PDB file of C-alpha atoms in Angstrom:
ATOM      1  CA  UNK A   1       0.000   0.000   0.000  1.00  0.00           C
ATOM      2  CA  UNK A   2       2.946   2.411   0.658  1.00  0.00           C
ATOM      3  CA  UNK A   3       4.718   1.525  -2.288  1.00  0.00           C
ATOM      4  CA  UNK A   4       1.591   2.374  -4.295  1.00  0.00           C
ATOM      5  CA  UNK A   5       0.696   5.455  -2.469  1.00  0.00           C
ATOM      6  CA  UNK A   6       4.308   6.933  -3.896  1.00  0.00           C
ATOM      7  CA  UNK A   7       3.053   7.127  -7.527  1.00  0.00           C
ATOM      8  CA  UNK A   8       0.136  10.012  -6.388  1.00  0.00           C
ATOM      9  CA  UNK A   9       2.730  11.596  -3.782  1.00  0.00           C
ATOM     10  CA  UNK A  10       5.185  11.947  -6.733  1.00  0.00           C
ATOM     11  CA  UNK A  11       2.470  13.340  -8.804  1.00  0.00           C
ATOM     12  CA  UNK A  12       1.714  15.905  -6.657  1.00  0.00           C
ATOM     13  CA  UNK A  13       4.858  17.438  -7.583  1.00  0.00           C
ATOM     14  CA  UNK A  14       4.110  17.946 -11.162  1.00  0.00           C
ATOM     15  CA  UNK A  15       2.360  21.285 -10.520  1.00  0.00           C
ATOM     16  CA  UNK A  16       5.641  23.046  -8.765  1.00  0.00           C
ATOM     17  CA  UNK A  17       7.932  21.502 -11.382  1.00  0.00           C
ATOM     18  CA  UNK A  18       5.571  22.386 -14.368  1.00  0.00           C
ATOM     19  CA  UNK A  19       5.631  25.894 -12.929  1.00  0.00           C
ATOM     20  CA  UNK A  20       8.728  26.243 -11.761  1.00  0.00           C
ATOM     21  CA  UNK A  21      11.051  24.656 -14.469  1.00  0.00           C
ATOM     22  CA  UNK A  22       9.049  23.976 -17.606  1.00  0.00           C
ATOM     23  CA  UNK A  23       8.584  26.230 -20.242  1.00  0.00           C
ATOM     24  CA  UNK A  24       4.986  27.842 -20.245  1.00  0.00           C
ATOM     25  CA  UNK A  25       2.888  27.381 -22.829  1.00  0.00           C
ATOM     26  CA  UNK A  26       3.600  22.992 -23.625  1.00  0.00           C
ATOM     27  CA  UNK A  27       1.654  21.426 -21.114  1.00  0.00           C
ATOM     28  CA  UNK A  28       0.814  18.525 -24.031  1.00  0.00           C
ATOM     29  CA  UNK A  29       4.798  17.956 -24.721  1.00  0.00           C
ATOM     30  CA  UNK A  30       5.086  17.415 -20.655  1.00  0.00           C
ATOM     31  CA  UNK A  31       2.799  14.372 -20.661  1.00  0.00           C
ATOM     32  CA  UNK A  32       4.158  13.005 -23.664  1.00  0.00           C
ATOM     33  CA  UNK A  33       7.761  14.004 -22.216  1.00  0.00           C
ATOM     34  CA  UNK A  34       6.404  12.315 -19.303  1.00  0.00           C
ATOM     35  CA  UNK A  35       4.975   9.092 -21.002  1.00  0.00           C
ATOM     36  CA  UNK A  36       7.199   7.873 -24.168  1.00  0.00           C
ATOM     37  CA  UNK A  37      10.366   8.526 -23.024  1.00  0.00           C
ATOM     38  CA  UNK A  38       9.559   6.463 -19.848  1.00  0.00           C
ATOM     39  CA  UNK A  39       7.779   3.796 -21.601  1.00  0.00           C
ATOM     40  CA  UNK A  40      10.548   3.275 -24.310  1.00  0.00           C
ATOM     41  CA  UNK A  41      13.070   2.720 -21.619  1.00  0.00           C
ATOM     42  CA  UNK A  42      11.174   0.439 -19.659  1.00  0.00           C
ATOM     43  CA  UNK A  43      10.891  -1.491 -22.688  1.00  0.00           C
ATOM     44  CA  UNK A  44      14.477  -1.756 -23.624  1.00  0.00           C
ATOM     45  CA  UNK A  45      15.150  -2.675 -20.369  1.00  0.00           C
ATOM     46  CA  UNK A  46      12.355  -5.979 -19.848  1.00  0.00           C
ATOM     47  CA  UNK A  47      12.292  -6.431 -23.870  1.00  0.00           C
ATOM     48  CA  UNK A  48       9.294  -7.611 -22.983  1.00  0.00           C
ATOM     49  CA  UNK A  49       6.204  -7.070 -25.584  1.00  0.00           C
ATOM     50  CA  UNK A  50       2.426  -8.320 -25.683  1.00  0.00           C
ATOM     51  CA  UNK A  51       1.298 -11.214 -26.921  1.00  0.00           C
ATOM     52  CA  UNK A  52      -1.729 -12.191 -28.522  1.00  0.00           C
ATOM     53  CA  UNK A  53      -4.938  -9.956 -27.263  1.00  0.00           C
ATOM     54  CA  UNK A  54      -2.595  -8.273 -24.867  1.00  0.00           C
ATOM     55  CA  UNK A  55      -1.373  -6.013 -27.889  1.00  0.00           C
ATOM     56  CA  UNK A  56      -5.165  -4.679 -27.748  1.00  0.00           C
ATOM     57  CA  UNK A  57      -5.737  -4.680 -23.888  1.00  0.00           C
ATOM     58  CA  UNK A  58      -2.644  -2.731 -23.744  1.00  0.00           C
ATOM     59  CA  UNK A  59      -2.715  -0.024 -25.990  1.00  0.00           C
ATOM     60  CA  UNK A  60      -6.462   0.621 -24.454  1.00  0.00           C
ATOM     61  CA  UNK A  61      -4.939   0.780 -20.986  1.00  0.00           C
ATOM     62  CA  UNK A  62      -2.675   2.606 -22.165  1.00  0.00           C
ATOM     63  CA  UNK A  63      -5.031   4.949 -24.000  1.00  0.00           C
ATOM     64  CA  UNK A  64      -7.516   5.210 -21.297  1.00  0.00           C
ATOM     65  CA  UNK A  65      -4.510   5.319 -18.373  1.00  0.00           C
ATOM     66  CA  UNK A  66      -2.463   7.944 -19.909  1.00  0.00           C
ATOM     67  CA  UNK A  67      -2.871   9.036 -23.994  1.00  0.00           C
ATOM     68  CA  UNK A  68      -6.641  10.714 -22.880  1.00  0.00           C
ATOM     69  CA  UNK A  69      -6.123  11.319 -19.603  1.00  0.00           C
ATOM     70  CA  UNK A  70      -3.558  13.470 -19.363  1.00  0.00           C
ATOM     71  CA  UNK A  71      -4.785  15.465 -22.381  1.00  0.00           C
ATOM     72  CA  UNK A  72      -7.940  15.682 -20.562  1.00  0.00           C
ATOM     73  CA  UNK A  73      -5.867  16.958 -17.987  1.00  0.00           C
ATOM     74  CA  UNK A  74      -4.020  19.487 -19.228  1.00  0.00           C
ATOM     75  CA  UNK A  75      -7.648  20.815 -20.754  1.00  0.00           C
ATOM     76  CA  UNK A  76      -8.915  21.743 -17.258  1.00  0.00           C
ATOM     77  CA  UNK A  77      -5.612  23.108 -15.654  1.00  0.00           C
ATOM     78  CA  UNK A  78      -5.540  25.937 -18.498  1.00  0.00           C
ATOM     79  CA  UNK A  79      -9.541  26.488 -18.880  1.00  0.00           C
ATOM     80  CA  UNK A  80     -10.212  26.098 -15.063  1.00  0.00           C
ATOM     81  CA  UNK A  81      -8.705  27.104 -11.330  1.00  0.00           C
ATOM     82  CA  UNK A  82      -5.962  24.120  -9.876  1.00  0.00           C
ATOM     83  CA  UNK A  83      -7.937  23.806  -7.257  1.00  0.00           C
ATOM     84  CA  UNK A  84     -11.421  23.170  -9.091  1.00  0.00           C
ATOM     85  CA  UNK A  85      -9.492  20.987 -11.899  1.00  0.00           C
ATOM     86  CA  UNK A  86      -7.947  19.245  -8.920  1.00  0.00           C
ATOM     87  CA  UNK A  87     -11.268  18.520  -6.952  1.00  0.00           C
ATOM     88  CA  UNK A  88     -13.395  17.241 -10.083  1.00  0.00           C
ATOM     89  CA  UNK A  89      -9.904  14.923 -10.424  1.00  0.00           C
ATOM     90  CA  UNK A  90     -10.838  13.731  -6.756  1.00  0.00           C
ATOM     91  CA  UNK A  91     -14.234  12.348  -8.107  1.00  0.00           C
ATOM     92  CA  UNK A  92     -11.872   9.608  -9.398  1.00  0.00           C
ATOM     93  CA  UNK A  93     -12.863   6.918  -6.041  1.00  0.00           C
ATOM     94  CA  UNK A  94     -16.207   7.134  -6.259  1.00  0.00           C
ATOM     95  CA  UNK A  95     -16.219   6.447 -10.040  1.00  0.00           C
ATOM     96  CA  UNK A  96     -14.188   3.405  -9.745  1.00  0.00           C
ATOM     97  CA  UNK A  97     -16.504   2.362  -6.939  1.00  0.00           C
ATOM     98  CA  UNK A  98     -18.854   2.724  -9.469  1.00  0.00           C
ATOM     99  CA  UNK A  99     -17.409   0.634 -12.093  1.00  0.00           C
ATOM    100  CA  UNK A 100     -16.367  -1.717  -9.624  1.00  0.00           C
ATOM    101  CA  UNK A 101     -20.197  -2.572  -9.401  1.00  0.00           C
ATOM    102  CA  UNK A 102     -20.799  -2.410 -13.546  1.00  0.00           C
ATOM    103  CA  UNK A 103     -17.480  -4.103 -14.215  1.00  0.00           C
ATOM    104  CA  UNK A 104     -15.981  -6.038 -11.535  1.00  0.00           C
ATOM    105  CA  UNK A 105     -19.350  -7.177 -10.731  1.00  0.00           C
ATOM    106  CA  UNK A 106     -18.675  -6.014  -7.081  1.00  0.00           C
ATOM    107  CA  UNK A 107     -21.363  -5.736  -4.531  1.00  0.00           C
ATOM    108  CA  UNK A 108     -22.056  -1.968  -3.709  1.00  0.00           C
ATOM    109  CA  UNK A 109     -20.712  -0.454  -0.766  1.00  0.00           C
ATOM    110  CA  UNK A 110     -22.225   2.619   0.713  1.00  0.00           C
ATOM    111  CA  UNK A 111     -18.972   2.687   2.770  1.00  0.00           C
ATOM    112  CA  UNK A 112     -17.005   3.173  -0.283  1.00  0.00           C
ATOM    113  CA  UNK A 113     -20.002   5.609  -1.769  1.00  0.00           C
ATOM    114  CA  UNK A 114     -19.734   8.022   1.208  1.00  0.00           C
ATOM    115  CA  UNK A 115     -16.236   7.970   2.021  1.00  0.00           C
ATOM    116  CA  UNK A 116     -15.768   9.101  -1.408  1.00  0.00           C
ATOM    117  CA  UNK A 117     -18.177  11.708  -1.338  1.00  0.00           C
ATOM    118  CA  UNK A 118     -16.348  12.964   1.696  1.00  0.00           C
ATOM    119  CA  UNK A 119     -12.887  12.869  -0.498  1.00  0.00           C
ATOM    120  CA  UNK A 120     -13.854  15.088  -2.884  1.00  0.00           C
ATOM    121  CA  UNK A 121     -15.606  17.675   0.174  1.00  0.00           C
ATOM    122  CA  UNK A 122     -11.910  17.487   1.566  1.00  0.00           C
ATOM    123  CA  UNK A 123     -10.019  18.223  -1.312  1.00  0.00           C
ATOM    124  CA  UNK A 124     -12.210  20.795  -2.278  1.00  0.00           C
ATOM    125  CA  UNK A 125     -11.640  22.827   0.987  1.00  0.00           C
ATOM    126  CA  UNK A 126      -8.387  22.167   0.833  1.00  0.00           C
ATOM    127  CA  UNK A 127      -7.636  23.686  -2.983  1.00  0.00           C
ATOM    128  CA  UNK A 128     -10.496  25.936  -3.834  1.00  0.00           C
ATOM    129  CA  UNK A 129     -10.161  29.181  -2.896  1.00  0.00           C
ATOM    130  CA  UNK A 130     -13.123  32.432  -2.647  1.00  0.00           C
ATOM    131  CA  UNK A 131     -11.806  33.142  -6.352  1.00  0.00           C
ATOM    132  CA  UNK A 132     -12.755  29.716  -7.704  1.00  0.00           C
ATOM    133  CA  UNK A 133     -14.196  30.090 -11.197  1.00  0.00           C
ATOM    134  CA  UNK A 134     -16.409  27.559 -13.823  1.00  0.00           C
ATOM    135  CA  UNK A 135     -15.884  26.754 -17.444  1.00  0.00           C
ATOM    136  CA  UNK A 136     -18.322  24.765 -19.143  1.00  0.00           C
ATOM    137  CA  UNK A 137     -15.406  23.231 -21.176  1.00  0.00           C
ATOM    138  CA  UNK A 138     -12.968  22.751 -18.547  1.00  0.00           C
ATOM    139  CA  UNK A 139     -15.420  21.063 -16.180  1.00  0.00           C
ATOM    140  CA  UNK A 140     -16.172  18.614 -18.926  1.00  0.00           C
ATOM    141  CA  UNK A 141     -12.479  18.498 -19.502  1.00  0.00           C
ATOM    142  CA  UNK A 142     -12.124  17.784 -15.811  1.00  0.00           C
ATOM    143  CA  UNK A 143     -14.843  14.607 -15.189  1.00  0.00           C
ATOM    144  CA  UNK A 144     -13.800  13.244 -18.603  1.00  0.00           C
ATOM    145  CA  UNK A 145     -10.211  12.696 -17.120  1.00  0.00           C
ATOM    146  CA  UNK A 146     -11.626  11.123 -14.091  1.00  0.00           C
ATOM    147  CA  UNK A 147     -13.413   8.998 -15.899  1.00  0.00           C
ATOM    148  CA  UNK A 148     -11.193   7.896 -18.210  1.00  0.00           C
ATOM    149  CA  UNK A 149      -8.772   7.390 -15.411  1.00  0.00           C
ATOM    150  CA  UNK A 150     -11.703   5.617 -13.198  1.00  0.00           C
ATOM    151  CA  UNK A 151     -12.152   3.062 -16.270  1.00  0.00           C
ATOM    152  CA  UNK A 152      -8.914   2.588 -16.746  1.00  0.00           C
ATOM    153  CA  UNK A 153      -8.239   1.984 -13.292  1.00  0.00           C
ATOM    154  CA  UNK A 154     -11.249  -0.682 -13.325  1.00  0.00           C
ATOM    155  CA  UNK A 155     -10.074  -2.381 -16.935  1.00  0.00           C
ATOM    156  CA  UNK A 156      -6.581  -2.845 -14.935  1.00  0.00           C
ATOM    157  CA  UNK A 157      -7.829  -5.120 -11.958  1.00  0.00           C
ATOM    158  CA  UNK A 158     -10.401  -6.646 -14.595  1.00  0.00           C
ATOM    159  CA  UNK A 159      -7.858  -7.789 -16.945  1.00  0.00           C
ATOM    160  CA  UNK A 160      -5.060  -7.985 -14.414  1.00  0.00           C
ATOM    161  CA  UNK A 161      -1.483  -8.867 -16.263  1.00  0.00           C
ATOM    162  CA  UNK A 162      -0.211 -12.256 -18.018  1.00  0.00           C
ATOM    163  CA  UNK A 163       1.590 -14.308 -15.483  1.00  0.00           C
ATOM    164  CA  UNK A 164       4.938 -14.071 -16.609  1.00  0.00           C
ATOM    165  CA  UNK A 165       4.814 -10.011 -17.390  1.00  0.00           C
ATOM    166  CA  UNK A 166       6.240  -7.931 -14.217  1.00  0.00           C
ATOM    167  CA  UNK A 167       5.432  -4.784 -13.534  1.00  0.00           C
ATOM    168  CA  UNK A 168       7.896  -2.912 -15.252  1.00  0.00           C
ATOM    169  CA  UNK A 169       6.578  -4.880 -18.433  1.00  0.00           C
ATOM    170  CA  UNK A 170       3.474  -4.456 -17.531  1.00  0.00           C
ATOM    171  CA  UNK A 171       4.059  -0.283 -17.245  1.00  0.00           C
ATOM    172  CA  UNK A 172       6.389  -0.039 -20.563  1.00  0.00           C
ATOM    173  CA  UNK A 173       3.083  -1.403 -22.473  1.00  0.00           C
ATOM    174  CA  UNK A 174       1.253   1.525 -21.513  1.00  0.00           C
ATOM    175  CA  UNK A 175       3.350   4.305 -21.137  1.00  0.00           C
ATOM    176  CA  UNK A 176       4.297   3.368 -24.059  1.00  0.00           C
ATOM    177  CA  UNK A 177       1.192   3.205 -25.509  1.00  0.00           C
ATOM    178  CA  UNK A 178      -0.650   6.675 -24.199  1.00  0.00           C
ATOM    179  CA  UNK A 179       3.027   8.335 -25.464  1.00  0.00           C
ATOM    180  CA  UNK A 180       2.142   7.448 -28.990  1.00  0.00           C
ATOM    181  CA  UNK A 181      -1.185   8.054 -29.072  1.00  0.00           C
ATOM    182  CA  UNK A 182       0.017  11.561 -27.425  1.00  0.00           C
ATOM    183  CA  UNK A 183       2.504  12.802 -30.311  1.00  0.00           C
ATOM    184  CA  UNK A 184      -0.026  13.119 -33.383  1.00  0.00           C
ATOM    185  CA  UNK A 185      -2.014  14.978 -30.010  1.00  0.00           C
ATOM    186  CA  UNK A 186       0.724  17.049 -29.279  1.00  0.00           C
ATOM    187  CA  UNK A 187       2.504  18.305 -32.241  1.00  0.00           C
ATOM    188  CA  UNK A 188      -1.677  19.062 -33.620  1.00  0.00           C
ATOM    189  CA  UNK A 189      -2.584  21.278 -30.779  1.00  0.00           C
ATOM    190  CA  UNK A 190       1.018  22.858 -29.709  1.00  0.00           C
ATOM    191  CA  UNK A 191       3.648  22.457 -32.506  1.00  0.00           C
ATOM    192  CA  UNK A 192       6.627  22.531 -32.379  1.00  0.00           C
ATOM    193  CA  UNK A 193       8.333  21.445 -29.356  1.00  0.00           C
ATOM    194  CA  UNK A 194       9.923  24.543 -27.069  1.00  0.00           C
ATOM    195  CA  UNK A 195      13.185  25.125 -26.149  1.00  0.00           C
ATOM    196  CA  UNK A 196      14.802  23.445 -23.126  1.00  0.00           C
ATOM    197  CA  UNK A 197      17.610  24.594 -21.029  1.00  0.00           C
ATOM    198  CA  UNK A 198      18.957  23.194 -17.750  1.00  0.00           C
ATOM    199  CA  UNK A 199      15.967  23.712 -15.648  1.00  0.00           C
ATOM    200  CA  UNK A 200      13.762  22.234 -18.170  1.00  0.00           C
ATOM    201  CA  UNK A 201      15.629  19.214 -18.686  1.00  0.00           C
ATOM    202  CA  UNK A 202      15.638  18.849 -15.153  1.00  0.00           C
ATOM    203  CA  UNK A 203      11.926  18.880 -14.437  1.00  0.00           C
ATOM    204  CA  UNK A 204      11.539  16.453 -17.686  1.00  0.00           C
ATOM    205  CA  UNK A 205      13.550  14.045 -16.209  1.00  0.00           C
ATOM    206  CA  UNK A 206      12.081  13.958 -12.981  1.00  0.00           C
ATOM    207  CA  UNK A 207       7.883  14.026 -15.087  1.00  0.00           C
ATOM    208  CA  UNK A 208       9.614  11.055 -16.824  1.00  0.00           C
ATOM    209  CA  UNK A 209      11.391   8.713 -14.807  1.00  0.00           C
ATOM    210  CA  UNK A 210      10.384   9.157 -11.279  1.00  0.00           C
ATOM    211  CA  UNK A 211       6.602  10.403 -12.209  1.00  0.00           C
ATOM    212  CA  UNK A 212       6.552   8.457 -14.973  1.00  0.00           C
ATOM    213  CA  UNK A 213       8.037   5.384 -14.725  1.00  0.00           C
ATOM    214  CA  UNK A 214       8.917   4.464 -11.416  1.00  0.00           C
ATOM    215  CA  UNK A 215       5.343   6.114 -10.358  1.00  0.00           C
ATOM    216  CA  UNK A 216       3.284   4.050 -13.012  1.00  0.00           C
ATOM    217  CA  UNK A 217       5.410   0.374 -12.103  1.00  0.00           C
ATOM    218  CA  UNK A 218       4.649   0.520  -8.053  1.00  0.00           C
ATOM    219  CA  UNK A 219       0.582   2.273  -9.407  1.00  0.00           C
ATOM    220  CA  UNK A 220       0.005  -0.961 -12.016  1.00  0.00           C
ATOM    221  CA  UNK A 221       1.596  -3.123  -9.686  1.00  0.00           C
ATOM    222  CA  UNK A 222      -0.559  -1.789  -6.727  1.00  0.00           C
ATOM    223  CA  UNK A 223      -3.691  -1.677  -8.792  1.00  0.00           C
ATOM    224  CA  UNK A 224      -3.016  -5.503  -9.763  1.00  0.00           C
ATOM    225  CA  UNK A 225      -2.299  -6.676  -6.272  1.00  0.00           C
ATOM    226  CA  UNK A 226      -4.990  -4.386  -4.159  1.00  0.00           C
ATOM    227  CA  UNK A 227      -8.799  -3.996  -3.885  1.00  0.00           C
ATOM    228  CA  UNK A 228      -9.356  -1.293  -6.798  1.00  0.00           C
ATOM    229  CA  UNK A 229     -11.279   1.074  -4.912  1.00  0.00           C
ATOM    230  CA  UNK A 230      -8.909   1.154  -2.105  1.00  0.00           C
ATOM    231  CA  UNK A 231      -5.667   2.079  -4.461  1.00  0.00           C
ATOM    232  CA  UNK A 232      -8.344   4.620  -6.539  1.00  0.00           C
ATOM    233  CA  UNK A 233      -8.840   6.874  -3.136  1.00  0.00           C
ATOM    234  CA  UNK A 234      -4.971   7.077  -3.108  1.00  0.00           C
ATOM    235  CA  UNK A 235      -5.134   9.522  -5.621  1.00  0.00           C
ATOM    236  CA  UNK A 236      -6.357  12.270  -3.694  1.00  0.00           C
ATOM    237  CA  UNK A 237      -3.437  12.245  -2.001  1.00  0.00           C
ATOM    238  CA  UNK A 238      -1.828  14.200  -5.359  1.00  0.00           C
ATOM    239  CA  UNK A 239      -3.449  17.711  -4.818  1.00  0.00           C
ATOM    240  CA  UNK A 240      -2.829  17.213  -1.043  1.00  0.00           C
ATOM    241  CA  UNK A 241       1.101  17.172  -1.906  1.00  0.00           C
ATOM    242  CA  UNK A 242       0.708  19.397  -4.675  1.00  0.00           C
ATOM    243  CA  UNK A 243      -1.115  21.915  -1.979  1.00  0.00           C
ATOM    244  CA  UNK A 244       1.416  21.026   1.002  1.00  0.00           C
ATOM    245  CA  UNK A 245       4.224  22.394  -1.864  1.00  0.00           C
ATOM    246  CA  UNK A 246       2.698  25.432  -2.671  1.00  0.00           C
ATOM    247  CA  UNK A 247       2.961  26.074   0.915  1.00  0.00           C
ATOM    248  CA  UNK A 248       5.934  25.276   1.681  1.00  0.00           C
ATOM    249  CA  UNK A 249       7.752  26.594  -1.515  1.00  0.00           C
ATOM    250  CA  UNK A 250       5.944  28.644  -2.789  1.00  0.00           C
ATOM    251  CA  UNK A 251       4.843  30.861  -0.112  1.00  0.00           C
ATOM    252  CA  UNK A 252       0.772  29.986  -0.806  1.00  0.00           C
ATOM    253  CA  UNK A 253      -1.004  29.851   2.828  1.00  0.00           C
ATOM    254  CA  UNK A 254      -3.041  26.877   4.245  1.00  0.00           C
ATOM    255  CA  UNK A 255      -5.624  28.434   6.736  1.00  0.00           C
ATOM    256  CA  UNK A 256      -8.032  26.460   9.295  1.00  0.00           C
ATOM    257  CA  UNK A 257     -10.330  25.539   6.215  1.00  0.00           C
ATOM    258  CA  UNK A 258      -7.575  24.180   4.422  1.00  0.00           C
ATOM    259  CA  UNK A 259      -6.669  22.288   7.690  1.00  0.00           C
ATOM    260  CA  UNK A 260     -10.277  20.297   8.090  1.00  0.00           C
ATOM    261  CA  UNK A 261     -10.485  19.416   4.505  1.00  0.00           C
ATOM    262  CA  UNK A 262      -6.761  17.607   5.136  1.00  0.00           C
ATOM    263  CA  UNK A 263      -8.658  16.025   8.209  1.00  0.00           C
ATOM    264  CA  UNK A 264     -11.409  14.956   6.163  1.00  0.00           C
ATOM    265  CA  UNK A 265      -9.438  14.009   2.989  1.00  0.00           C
ATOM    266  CA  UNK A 266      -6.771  12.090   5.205  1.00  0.00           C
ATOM    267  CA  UNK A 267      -9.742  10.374   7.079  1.00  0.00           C
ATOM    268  CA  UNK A 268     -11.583   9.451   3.455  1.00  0.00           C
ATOM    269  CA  UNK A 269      -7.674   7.729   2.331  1.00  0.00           C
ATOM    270  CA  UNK A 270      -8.146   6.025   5.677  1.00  0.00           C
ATOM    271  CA  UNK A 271     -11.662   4.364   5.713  1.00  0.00           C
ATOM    272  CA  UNK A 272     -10.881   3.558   2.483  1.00  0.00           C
ATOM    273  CA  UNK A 273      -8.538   0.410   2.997  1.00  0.00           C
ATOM    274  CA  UNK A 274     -10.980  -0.344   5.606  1.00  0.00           C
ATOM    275  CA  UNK A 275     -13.634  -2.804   4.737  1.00  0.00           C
ATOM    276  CA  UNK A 276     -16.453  -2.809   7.129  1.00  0.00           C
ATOM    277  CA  UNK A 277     -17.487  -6.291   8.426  1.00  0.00           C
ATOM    278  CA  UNK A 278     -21.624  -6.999   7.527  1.00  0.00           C
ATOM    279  CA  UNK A 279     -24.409  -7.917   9.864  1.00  0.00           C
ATOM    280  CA  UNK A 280     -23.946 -11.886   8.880  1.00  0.00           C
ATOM    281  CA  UNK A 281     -20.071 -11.287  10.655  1.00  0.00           C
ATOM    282  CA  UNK A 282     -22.042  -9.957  13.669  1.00  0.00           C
ATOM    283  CA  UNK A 283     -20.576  -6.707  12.993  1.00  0.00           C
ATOM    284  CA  UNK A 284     -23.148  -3.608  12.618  1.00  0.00           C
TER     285      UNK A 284
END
């Protein structure tokens, strides 16, 4: 579970390093900086490739995991405030619980259902502030990523991995995937790539192999391994980080509202690796 909960710690950073050392302007070129790069490497390294239906499953996954989502992304951050892009993000547990009804076949938990609820009231105090504003477009933008996040989530512990694939593998195949189905994305919408110094070079590397691959091996590898819905309600640990930097780095207060939505975000993160024992267990 700790191992997991690294991949949404590290991308809570991705906001001070996009600011801070990446040129303005390319947010596309980041994920795909972020995604192929990572992905080709991880490949060279298992030469491991999909066999059989797996070439399908895993350029969906891949699709759904990274090549829409962080497109999707990128859409609200520019047409919306972080911390409204970052709360309709936090919607992304209580999809997958969801889905984990539709598509795991799952009973449904009003545990799960609530808790979640309570996730997305905690990150929301925690990142909105009085000047919050709404785009039709960007709020679109903003479910559509958690969805397509939440189903890809889902399609991961339906279809699990081949036996013999690792996680590395198993992380190449995607990253991989969403990278190339992110160039024809990129170089349509932004162009030509910008220039990049010292600073820039140093925030790709870090979006690429610690936020991108190392991040997505111990996240597949979590998802794979744990309940879904308990590694989905993980994520809203990203904006927490990303709003615990701006504090400390970047100078951007945390008052007492701030404060209870961390109580109530941390507490949602909690009771969600809890499953409640049912009246037959002679447990209320």
């Amino acid at each position: 579970m700790a191992l997991t909960a690294f991949a949404p710690v590290v991308w809570g950073t991705t906001y001070v390093v996009t600011t801070e050392l990446l040129p303005p302007g390319h947010p596309l070129f980041a994920g795909l900086m972020r995604a192929l790069p990572a992905g080709l490497i991880a490949l060279a390294i298992t030469r491991t490739l999909p066999r059989g239906t797996w070439w399908l499953k895993a350029a969906a996954l891949g699709i759904l995991n990274i090549g829409m989502f962080f497109p999707l992304l990128f859409a609200a951050a520019e047409r919306l405030p972080g911390g409204v892009a970052a709360t309709l993000g936090a919607a992304q547990p209580l999809l997958v619980a969801i889905l984990a009804v539709a598509v795991l076949r799952q009973s449904p938990s009003a545990w799960r259902f609530a808790w979640g609820i309570v996730g997305i009231v905690g990150v929301g105090l925690v990142v909105i502030g009085p000047a919050a504003g709404f785009d039709l477009v960007g709020v679109l933008a903003g479910l559509g990523g958690a969805a397509t996040m939440a189903l890809g989530v889902t399609l991961t512990k339906r279809w699990g991995r081949p036996a013999d694939v690792g996680p590395t593998a198993f992380a190449s195949w995607q990253l991989t995937a969403g990278g190339l189905f992110l160039v024809p994305v990129t170089f349509l919408f932004e162009g030509a790539p910008p220039a990049i110094d010292l600073d820039a070079a140093l925030g790709y590397l870090w979006l690429g192999l610690i936020g991108g691959l190392l991040a997505y091996v111990l996240w597949f590898r979590g998802i794979t391994s744990l309940p879904v819905t308990s590694v989905a309600v993980l994520g809203l640990l990203s904006p927490m980080v990303a709003a615990i930097l701006g504090a400390v780095l970047l100078g951007q207060s945390l008052g007492l509202i701030q404060l209870a939505g961390f109580a109530l975000a941390l507490a949602s993160i909690v009771a969600g690796q809890i499953t409640p024992k049912t009246k037959k267990e002679g447990v209320r």
